[in-house]
Amino acid sequence: MNQLTLRPGNLSAAIAPPERPTPQRWMRALNWLHLHLFSSWLSTATTLTLAYLLVRGLITVIDWGILLAVWSVPQGDSEACRAVQGLGACWAVIGEKYRFILFGTYPYAEQWRPTLSVALFIGLYALSGWRRMWRRELFLIWIVGLLAVIALMRGGMAGLSHVPTERWGGLPITLMLATVSLVAAFPLAIVVALGRRSDMPVIRWLCIAYVELIRGVPLISLLFVASVIFPLFLPEGIDFDKLVRAQIALILFAAAYLSEVIRGGLQSVGTGQYEAANALGLGYWRKMGLIVLPQALRRTIAPLVNTFIALFKDTSLVLIIGIFDLLSAAKTAIVEPAWQGFGVEVYLIVGAIYFAFCFAMSRYSRSLERHLKATEHA
């Protein structure tokens, strides 16, 4: 008589439940659609209505932006665009005005210099985003890069013709104002945030007064003061360039808002961290630099980047003091009678440029948050 021999492996296989077939991918997709888009009659009606509007909008955009669009015209002749105005886009205006939009009134023959400046800015951004470059040398690279941008734009050396700042405009001005403001405002914001938490009343009150004063007025007011009122208090014969004054106003504005974000991060660090640093015998600056600030900054990456993005877009307000940034140059480009009425195309391109930089900052901050979170749990 044969007897069934039950070994431990055979016993577990005998009592294990039968394997269920893995649902196909399309079945999972159908289940997801049913659960999230067609779970009730209201959900189904909303989904179908939005799908209809989306398709209609997409067809309209394709007709306007591609099928009926005018892509090129003879130089200065906008008759072909006038013929389809209201039906199709006139992308020819971009081909006619792109150099003015990007570089403003910078001398035409010298526009390779702002082009190289923009490339330098993008290169500095890329190097800063590369984590292997997070060394002290990166600070020196930034200093050299910014000096090179100023030398290129200004000229007057190494055989480059001098170009006054009144002729600067377009994308280099936007990148310069935003980048220098953030680079200079960040250390100032850290000092102000620490000052607001200082035990010394005078320092704390000064920092509070600075933050409340800057936050209490709009950026336009600061730019107006820097451009019109500040020169009235300077001694006769002394004057600062208008671009420099606008840059200082943006730095002070950005530092006030960034300091509050950093102060929120400082408050989130537990008292145990301070006590542990004190137990190690660390002084104030080493305690802040090695223990407290790294944790505070790590927790405030998202609001910091949010402030960076807001400031990047706020640079367009320099128009009120006569500085032609990217948006101002775009508005001026369509003042010419031949191209009036084609502002939508120009603003779409400028909006795409702003979106590209802001989206890159947003994606990088998310990547940095994930990296720091993984490092923290490693």
mmCIF file of N, CA and C in Angstrom, residues 104-214:
data_model
loop_
_atom_site.group_PDB
_atom_site.id
_atom_site.type_symbol
_atom_site.label_atom_id
_atom_site.label_comp_id
_atom_site.label_asym_id
_atom_site.label_seq_id
_atom_site.Cartn_x
_atom_site.Cartn_y
_atom_site.Cartn_z
ATOM 1 N N GLY A 104 15.889 93.087 -26.211
ATOM 2 C CA GLY A 104 15.523 94.492 -26.114
ATOM 3 C C GLY A 104 16.254 95.341 -27.145
ATOM 4 N N THR A 105 16.762 96.493 -26.677
ATOM 5 C CA THR A 105 17.434 97.431 -27.589
ATOM 6 C C THR A 105 18.951 97.241 -27.593
ATOM 7 N N TYR A 106 19.400 96.109 -27.122
ATOM 8 C CA TYR A 106 20.851 95.838 -27.159
ATOM 9 C C TYR A 106 21.316 95.897 -28.612
ATOM 10 N N PRO A 107 22.490 96.515 -28.878
ATOM 11 C CA PRO A 107 22.956 96.650 -30.273
ATOM 12 C C PRO A 107 22.867 95.336 -31.048
ATOM 13 N N TYR A 108 22.316 95.431 -32.236
ATOM 14 C CA TYR A 108 22.016 94.232 -33.024
ATOM 15 C C TYR A 108 23.269 93.392 -33.288
ATOM 16 N N ALA A 109 24.347 94.089 -33.665
ATOM 17 C CA ALA A 109 25.568 93.355 -34.026
ATOM 18 C C ALA A 109 26.244 92.714 -32.817
ATOM 19 N N GLU A 110 25.892 93.155 -31.610
ATOM 20 C CA GLU A 110 26.527 92.640 -30.387
ATOM 21 C C GLU A 110 25.633 91.686 -29.615
ATOM 22 N N GLN A 111 24.571 91.212 -30.229
ATOM 23 C CA GLN A 111 23.618 90.391 -29.470
ATOM 24 C C GLN A 111 24.134 88.983 -29.171
ATOM 25 N N TRP A 112 25.299 88.646 -29.695
ATOM 26 C CA TRP A 112 25.899 87.375 -29.281
ATOM 27 C C TRP A 112 26.298 87.440 -27.809
ATOM 28 N N ARG A 113 26.527 88.660 -27.307
ATOM 29 C CA ARG A 113 26.943 88.790 -25.899
ATOM 30 C C ARG A 113 25.805 88.473 -24.937
ATOM 31 N N PRO A 114 24.608 89.046 -25.073
ATOM 32 C CA PRO A 114 23.514 88.578 -24.201
ATOM 33 C C PRO A 114 23.144 87.114 -24.415
ATOM 34 N N THR A 115 23.322 86.618 -25.661
ATOM 35 C CA THR A 115 23.064 85.186 -25.881
ATOM 36 C C THR A 115 24.011 84.338 -25.049
ATOM 37 N N LEU A 116 25.293 84.715 -25.045
ATOM 38 C CA LEU A 116 26.273 83.984 -24.242
ATOM 39 C C LEU A 116 25.989 84.154 -22.748
ATOM 40 N N SER A 117 25.486 85.325 -22.371
ATOM 41 C CA SER A 117 25.145 85.542 -20.951
ATOM 42 C C SER A 117 24.014 84.619 -20.506
ATOM 43 N N VAL A 118 23.007 84.479 -21.349
ATOM 44 C CA VAL A 118 21.907 83.558 -21.016
ATOM 45 C C VAL A 118 22.436 82.128 -20.904
ATOM 46 N N ALA A 119 23.333 81.763 -21.828
ATOM 47 C CA ALA A 119 23.908 80.406 -21.765
ATOM 48 C C ALA A 119 24.702 80.223 -20.473
ATOM 49 N N LEU A 120 25.416 81.270 -20.039
ATOM 50 C CA LEU A 120 26.166 81.180 -18.775
ATOM 51 C C LEU A 120 25.222 80.994 -17.592
ATOM 52 N N PHE A 121 24.110 81.733 -17.595
ATOM 53 C CA PHE A 121 23.144 81.567 -16.510
ATOM 54 C C PHE A 121 22.611 80.132 -16.466
ATOM 55 N N ILE A 122 22.229 79.622 -17.621
ATOM 56 C CA ILE A 122 21.693 78.255 -17.663
ATOM 57 C C ILE A 122 22.753 77.246 -17.226
ATOM 58 N N GLY A 123 24.008 77.491 -17.630
ATOM 59 C CA GLY A 123 25.083 76.605 -17.188
ATOM 60 C C GLY A 123 25.272 76.640 -15.678
ATOM 61 N N LEU A 124 25.166 77.837 -15.086
ATOM 62 C CA LEU A 124 25.286 77.947 -13.622
ATOM 63 C C LEU A 124 24.134 77.220 -12.932
ATOM 64 N N TYR A 125 22.925 77.348 -13.488
ATOM 65 C CA TYR A 125 21.782 76.628 -12.905
ATOM 66 C C TYR A 125 22.029 75.117 -12.956
ATOM 67 N N ALA A 126 22.516 74.650 -14.124
ATOM 68 C CA ALA A 126 22.735 73.203 -14.287
ATOM 69 C C ALA A 126 23.806 72.708 -13.321
ATOM 70 N N LEU A 127 24.893 73.488 -13.170
ATOM 71 C CA LEU A 127 25.944 73.069 -12.235
ATOM 72 C C LEU A 127 25.430 73.036 -10.801
ATOM 73 N N SER A 128 24.596 74.018 -10.445
ATOM 74 C CA SER A 128 24.059 74.054 -9.079
ATOM 75 C C SER A 128 23.109 72.892 -8.830
ATOM 76 N N GLY A 129 22.444 72.419 -9.870
ATOM 77 C CA GLY A 129 21.537 71.294 -9.704
ATOM 78 C C GLY A 129 22.235 69.951 -9.664
ATOM 79 N N TRP A 130 23.525 69.939 -10.026
ATOM 80 C CA TRP A 130 24.295 68.693 -10.007
ATOM 81 C C TRP A 130 24.877 68.515 -8.615
ATOM 82 N N ARG A 131 24.423 67.488 -7.905
ATOM 83 C CA ARG A 131 24.770 67.357 -6.482
ATOM 84 C C ARG A 131 26.263 67.134 -6.263
ATOM 85 N N ARG A 132 26.949 66.575 -7.237
ATOM 86 C CA ARG A 132 28.388 66.383 -7.072
ATOM 87 C C ARG A 132 29.139 67.709 -7.027
ATOM 88 N N MET A 133 28.470 68.765 -7.497
ATOM 89 C CA MET A 133 29.128 70.082 -7.498
ATOM 90 C C MET A 133 28.838 70.882 -6.242
ATOM 91 N N TRP A 134 28.189 70.295 -5.273
ATOM 92 C CA TRP A 134 27.876 71.019 -4.042
ATOM 93 C C TRP A 134 29.120 71.073 -3.150
ATOM 94 N N ARG A 135 30.045 71.887 -3.583
ATOM 95 C CA ARG A 135 31.285 72.092 -2.831
ATOM 96 C C ARG A 135 31.514 73.590 -2.692
ATOM 97 N N ARG A 136 32.599 73.923 -1.981
ATOM 98 C CA ARG A 136 32.926 75.336 -1.828
ATOM 99 C C ARG A 136 33.320 75.960 -3.165
ATOM 100 N N GLU A 137 33.848 75.117 -4.071
ATOM 101 C CA GLU A 137 34.256 75.655 -5.368
ATOM 102 C C GLU A 137 33.066 76.213 -6.140
ATOM 103 N N LEU A 138 31.853 75.700 -5.859
ATOM 104 C CA LEU A 138 30.676 76.184 -6.587
ATOM 105 C C LEU A 138 30.438 77.658 -6.310
ATOM 106 N N PHE A 139 30.725 78.088 -5.093
ATOM 107 C CA PHE A 139 30.569 79.510 -4.753
ATOM 108 C C PHE A 139 31.490 80.374 -5.618
ATOM 109 N N LEU A 140 32.737 79.932 -5.782
ATOM 110 C CA LEU A 140 33.675 80.672 -6.629
ATOM 111 C C LEU A 140 33.225 80.653 -8.087
ATOM 112 N N ILE A 141 32.683 79.513 -8.528
ATOM 113 C CA ILE A 141 32.187 79.426 -9.914
ATOM 114 C C ILE A 141 31.065 80.430 -10.135
ATOM 115 N N TRP A 142 30.189 80.556 -9.142
ATOM 116 C CA TRP A 142 29.092 81.525 -9.268
ATOM 117 C C TRP A 142 29.622 82.959 -9.346
ATOM 118 N N ILE A 143 30.596 83.284 -8.498
ATOM 119 C CA ILE A 143 31.164 84.633 -8.522
ATOM 120 C C ILE A 143 31.783 84.929 -9.887
ATOM 121 N N VAL A 144 32.584 83.983 -10.372
ATOM 122 C CA VAL A 144 33.225 84.175 -11.683
ATOM 123 C C VAL A 144 32.172 84.263 -12.786
ATOM 124 N N GLY A 145 31.145 83.411 -12.705
ATOM 125 C CA GLY A 145 30.100 83.414 -13.729
ATOM 126 C C GLY A 145 29.344 84.730 -13.777
ATOM 127 N N LEU A 146 28.974 85.263 -12.614
ATOM 128 C CA LEU A 146 28.238 86.527 -12.588
ATOM 129 C C LEU A 146 29.102 87.686 -13.065
ATOM 130 N N LEU A 147 30.395 87.675 -12.669
ATOM 131 C CA LEU A 147 31.286 88.730 -13.164
ATOM 132 C C LEU A 147 31.452 88.638 -14.680
ATOM 133 N N ALA A 148 31.513 87.415 -15.190
ATOM 134 C CA ALA A 148 31.635 87.242 -16.643
ATOM 135 C C ALA A 148 30.386 87.753 -17.360
ATOM 136 N N VAL A 149 29.202 87.520 -16.781
ATOM 137 C CA VAL A 149 27.962 88.011 -17.387
ATOM 138 C C VAL A 149 27.966 89.539 -17.432
ATOM 139 N N ILE A 150 28.350 90.161 -16.314
ATOM 140 C CA ILE A 150 28.371 91.632 -16.270
ATOM 141 C C ILE A 150 29.387 92.181 -17.267
ATOM 142 N N ALA A 151 30.567 91.545 -17.339
ATOM 143 C CA ALA A 151 31.596 92.009 -18.279
ATOM 144 C C ALA A 151 31.114 91.879 -19.718
ATOM 145 N N LEU A 152 30.447 90.779 -20.018
ATOM 146 C CA LEU A 152 29.938 90.586 -21.381
ATOM 147 C C LEU A 152 28.879 91.628 -21.726
ATOM 148 N N MET A 153 27.963 91.843 -20.815
ATOM 149 C CA MET A 153 26.862 92.763 -21.106
ATOM 150 C C MET A 153 27.362 94.209 -21.155
ATOM 151 N N ARG A 154 28.248 94.568 -20.254
ATOM 152 C CA ARG A 154 28.692 95.954 -20.166
ATOM 153 C C ARG A 154 29.762 96.291 -21.196
ATOM 154 N N GLY A 155 30.712 95.380 -21.385
ATOM 155 C CA GLY A 155 31.785 95.635 -22.335
ATOM 156 C C GLY A 155 32.757 96.684 -21.813
ATOM 157 N N GLY A 156 33.425 97.375 -22.752
ATOM 158 C CA GLY A 156 34.417 98.372 -22.357
ATOM 159 C C GLY A 156 35.746 97.768 -21.962
ATOM 160 N N MET A 157 35.964 96.497 -22.271
ATOM 161 C CA MET A 157 37.225 95.821 -21.959
ATOM 162 C C MET A 157 37.420 94.678 -22.962
ATOM 163 N N ALA A 158 38.651 94.271 -23.085
ATOM 164 C CA ALA A 158 38.996 93.131 -23.945
ATOM 165 C C ALA A 158 38.458 93.299 -25.370
ATOM 166 N N GLY A 159 38.439 94.528 -25.836
ATOM 167 C CA GLY A 159 37.988 94.779 -27.200
ATOM 168 C C GLY A 159 36.487 94.834 -27.385
ATOM 169 N N LEU A 160 35.732 94.677 -26.292
ATOM 170 C CA LEU A 160 34.267 94.736 -26.387
ATOM 171 C C LEU A 160 33.817 96.185 -26.272
ATOM 172 N N SER A 161 32.916 96.583 -27.122
ATOM 173 C CA SER A 161 32.396 97.957 -27.066
ATOM 174 C C SER A 161 31.513 98.120 -25.833
ATOM 175 N N HIS A 162 31.530 99.339 -25.290
ATOM 176 C CA HIS A 162 30.728 99.600 -24.090
ATOM 177 C C HIS A 162 29.256 99.744 -24.454
ATOM 178 N N VAL A 163 28.405 99.055 -23.690
ATOM 179 C CA VAL A 163 26.952 99.149 -23.885
ATOM 180 C C VAL A 163 26.344 99.597 -22.560
ATOM 181 N N PRO A 164 25.760 100.793 -22.489
ATOM 182 C CA PRO A 164 25.177 101.251 -21.211
ATOM 183 C C PRO A 164 23.997 100.386 -20.800
ATOM 184 N N THR A 165 23.725 100.399 -19.504
ATOM 185 C CA THR A 165 22.644 99.542 -18.994
ATOM 186 C C THR A 165 21.278 99.952 -19.535
ATOM 187 N N GLU A 166 21.150 101.204 -20.012
ATOM 188 C CA GLU A 166 19.861 101.607 -20.592
ATOM 189 C C GLU A 166 19.529 100.811 -21.843
ATOM 190 N N ARG A 167 20.543 100.216 -22.498
ATOM 191 C CA ARG A 167 20.311 99.425 -23.696
ATOM 192 C C ARG A 167 20.104 97.957 -23.368
ATOM 193 N N TRP A 168 20.307 97.547 -22.128
ATOM 194 C CA TRP A 168 20.099 96.143 -21.771
ATOM 195 C C TRP A 168 18.597 95.857 -21.694
ATOM 196 N N GLY A 169 18.228 94.655 -22.036
ATOM 197 C CA GLY A 169 16.802 94.328 -21.954
ATOM 198 C C GLY A 169 16.552 92.871 -22.286
ATOM 199 N N GLY A 170 15.294 92.466 -22.149
ATOM 200 C CA GLY A 170 14.894 91.125 -22.532
ATOM 201 C C GLY A 170 15.228 90.056 -21.500
ATOM 202 N N LEU A 171 15.484 88.862 -21.983
ATOM 203 C CA LEU A 171 15.700 87.709 -21.106
ATOM 204 C C LEU A 171 16.930 87.845 -20.200
ATOM 205 N N PRO A 172 18.062 88.379 -20.674
ATOM 206 C CA PRO A 172 19.203 88.514 -19.748
ATOM 207 C C PRO A 172 18.880 89.369 -18.540
ATOM 208 N N ILE A 173 18.096 90.439 -18.721
ATOM 209 C CA ILE A 173 17.738 91.284 -17.584
ATOM 210 C C ILE A 173 16.859 90.509 -16.597
ATOM 211 N N THR A 174 15.906 89.761 -17.110
ATOM 212 C CA THR A 174 15.054 88.960 -16.220
ATOM 213 C C THR A 174 15.878 87.958 -15.422
ATOM 214 N N LEU A 175 16.769 87.253 -16.095
ATOM 215 C CA LEU A 175 17.594 86.256 -15.395
ATOM 216 C C LEU A 175 18.555 86.932 -14.420
ATOM 217 N N MET A 176 19.110 88.063 -14.817
ATOM 218 C CA MET A 176 20.057 88.755 -13.938
ATOM 219 C C MET A 176 19.367 89.258 -12.676
ATOM 220 N N LEU A 177 18.220 89.926 -12.835
ATOM 221 C CA LEU A 177 17.506 90.456 -11.671
ATOM 222 C C LEU A 177 17.089 89.334 -10.728
ATOM 223 N N ALA A 178 16.540 88.259 -11.283
ATOM 224 C CA ALA A 178 16.057 87.162 -10.439
ATOM 225 C C ALA A 178 17.221 86.433 -9.770
ATOM 226 N N THR A 179 18.259 86.134 -10.530
ATOM 227 C CA THR A 179 19.356 85.328 -9.984
ATOM 228 C C THR A 179 20.150 86.100 -8.926
ATOM 229 N N VAL A 180 20.554 87.319 -9.259
ATOM 230 C CA VAL A 180 21.336 88.100 -8.291
ATOM 231 C C VAL A 180 20.501 88.380 -7.042
ATOM 232 N N SER A 181 19.209 88.634 -7.217
ATOM 233 C CA SER A 181 18.352 88.876 -6.047
ATOM 234 C C SER A 181 18.336 87.671 -5.121
ATOM 235 N N LEU A 182 18.177 86.483 -5.688
ATOM 236 C CA LEU A 182 18.100 85.284 -4.848
ATOM 237 C C LEU A 182 19.453 84.957 -4.219
ATOM 238 N N VAL A 183 20.503 85.083 -5.003
ATOM 239 C CA VAL A 183 21.834 84.753 -4.467
ATOM 240 C C VAL A 183 22.211 85.700 -3.330
ATOM 241 N N ALA A 184 21.905 86.985 -3.491
ATOM 242 C CA ALA A 184 22.272 87.962 -2.454
ATOM 243 C C ALA A 184 21.268 87.966 -1.304
ATOM 244 N N ALA A 185 20.004 87.679 -1.590
ATOM 245 C CA ALA A 185 18.980 87.761 -0.546
ATOM 246 C C ALA A 185 19.025 86.567 0.407
ATOM 247 N N PHE A 186 19.480 85.426 -0.072
ATOM 248 C CA PHE A 186 19.411 84.225 0.774
ATOM 249 C C PHE A 186 20.265 84.334 2.041
ATOM 250 N N PRO A 187 21.549 84.697 1.954
ATOM 251 C CA PRO A 187 22.305 84.856 3.216
ATOM 252 C C PRO A 187 21.755 85.967 4.089
ATOM 253 N N LEU A 188 21.283 87.057 3.470
ATOM 254 C CA LEU A 188 20.680 88.130 4.266
ATOM 255 C C LEU A 188 19.420 87.620 4.989
ATOM 256 N N ALA A 189 18.647 86.789 4.291
ATOM 257 C CA ALA A 189 17.431 86.246 4.908
ATOM 258 C C ALA A 189 17.767 85.358 6.101
ATOM 259 N N ILE A 190 18.855 84.592 6.001
ATOM 260 C CA ILE A 190 19.254 83.737 7.132
ATOM 261 C C ILE A 190 19.633 84.601 8.332
ATOM 262 N N VAL A 191 20.384 85.665 8.092
ATOM 263 C CA VAL A 191 20.785 86.555 9.192
ATOM 264 C C VAL A 191 19.556 87.195 9.833
ATOM 265 N N VAL A 192 18.607 87.648 9.011
ATOM 266 C CA VAL A 192 17.396 88.283 9.558
ATOM 267 C C VAL A 192 16.554 87.275 10.336
ATOM 268 N N ALA A 193 16.445 86.052 9.804
ATOM 269 C CA ALA A 193 15.659 85.022 10.511
ATOM 270 C C ALA A 193 16.282 84.701 11.867
ATOM 271 N N LEU A 194 17.609 84.602 11.912
ATOM 272 C CA LEU A 194 18.271 84.360 13.190
ATOM 273 C C LEU A 194 18.127 85.569 14.107
ATOM 274 N N GLY A 195 18.163 86.771 13.503
ATOM 275 C CA GLY A 195 18.017 87.978 14.312
ATOM 276 C C GLY A 195 16.643 88.088 14.954
ATOM 277 N N ARG A 196 15.619 87.618 14.257
ATOM 278 C CA ARG A 196 14.266 87.677 14.832
ATOM 279 C C ARG A 196 14.111 86.723 16.015
ATOM 280 N N ARG A 197 14.979 85.736 16.096
ATOM 281 C CA ARG A 197 14.923 84.805 17.222
ATOM 282 C C ARG A 197 16.037 85.082 18.233
ATOM 283 N N SER A 198 16.677 86.228 18.064
ATOM 284 C CA SER A 198 17.786 86.554 18.966
ATOM 285 C C SER A 198 17.264 86.933 20.361
ATOM 286 N N ASP A 199 18.130 86.707 21.355
ATOM 287 C CA ASP A 199 17.796 87.107 22.725
ATOM 288 C C ASP A 199 18.087 88.579 22.983
ATOM 289 N N MET A 200 18.779 89.209 22.053
ATOM 290 C CA MET A 200 19.103 90.642 22.215
ATOM 291 C C MET A 200 17.966 91.471 21.642
ATOM 292 N N PRO A 201 17.281 92.251 22.468
ATOM 293 C CA PRO A 201 16.078 92.967 22.008
ATOM 294 C C PRO A 201 16.316 93.912 20.848
ATOM 295 N N VAL A 202 17.447 94.634 20.861
ATOM 296 C CA VAL A 202 17.690 95.619 19.805
ATOM 297 C C VAL A 202 17.772 94.936 18.443
ATOM 298 N N ILE A 203 18.555 93.859 18.381
ATOM 299 C CA ILE A 203 18.683 93.126 17.113
ATOM 300 C C ILE A 203 17.335 92.552 16.701
ATOM 301 N N ARG A 204 16.603 91.984 17.659
ATOM 302 C CA ARG A 204 15.300 91.387 17.323
ATOM 303 C C ARG A 204 14.326 92.448 16.815
ATOM 304 N N TRP A 205 14.309 93.611 17.452
ATOM 305 C CA TRP A 205 13.376 94.666 17.028
ATOM 306 C C TRP A 205 13.761 95.217 15.658
ATOM 307 N N LEU A 206 15.070 95.366 15.429
ATOM 308 C CA LEU A 206 15.507 95.849 14.113
ATOM 309 C C LEU A 206 15.080 94.886 13.003
ATOM 310 N N CYS A 207 15.254 93.602 13.249
ATOM 311 C CA CYS A 207 14.867 92.605 12.235
ATOM 312 C C CYS A 207 13.358 92.599 12.033
ATOM 313 N N ILE A 208 12.609 92.713 13.116
ATOM 314 C CA ILE A 208 11.146 92.744 12.995
ATOM 315 C C ILE A 208 10.714 93.983 12.218
ATOM 316 N N ALA A 209 11.330 95.126 12.526
ATOM 317 C CA ALA A 209 10.963 96.366 11.824
ATOM 318 C C ALA A 209 11.266 96.254 10.335
ATOM 319 N N TYR A 210 12.413 95.675 10.004
ATOM 320 C CA TYR A 210 12.774 95.518 8.587
ATOM 321 C C TYR A 210 11.772 94.620 7.854
ATOM 322 N N VAL A 211 11.461 93.488 8.441
ATOM 323 C CA VAL A 211 10.545 92.553 7.779
ATOM 324 C C VAL A 211 9.148 93.154 7.641
ATOM 325 N N GLU A 212 8.658 93.758 8.705
ATOM 326 C CA GLU A 212 7.297 94.314 8.647
ATOM 327 C C GLU A 212 7.220 95.497 7.687
ATOM 328 N N LEU A 213 8.279 96.298 7.642
ATOM 329 C CA LEU A 213 8.280 97.444 6.722
ATOM 330 C C LEU A 213 8.256 96.978 5.265
ATOM 331 N N ILE A 214 9.112 96.013 4.936
ATOM 332 C CA ILE A 214 9.178 95.540 3.549
ATOM 333 C C ILE A 214 7.894 94.809 3.174
#
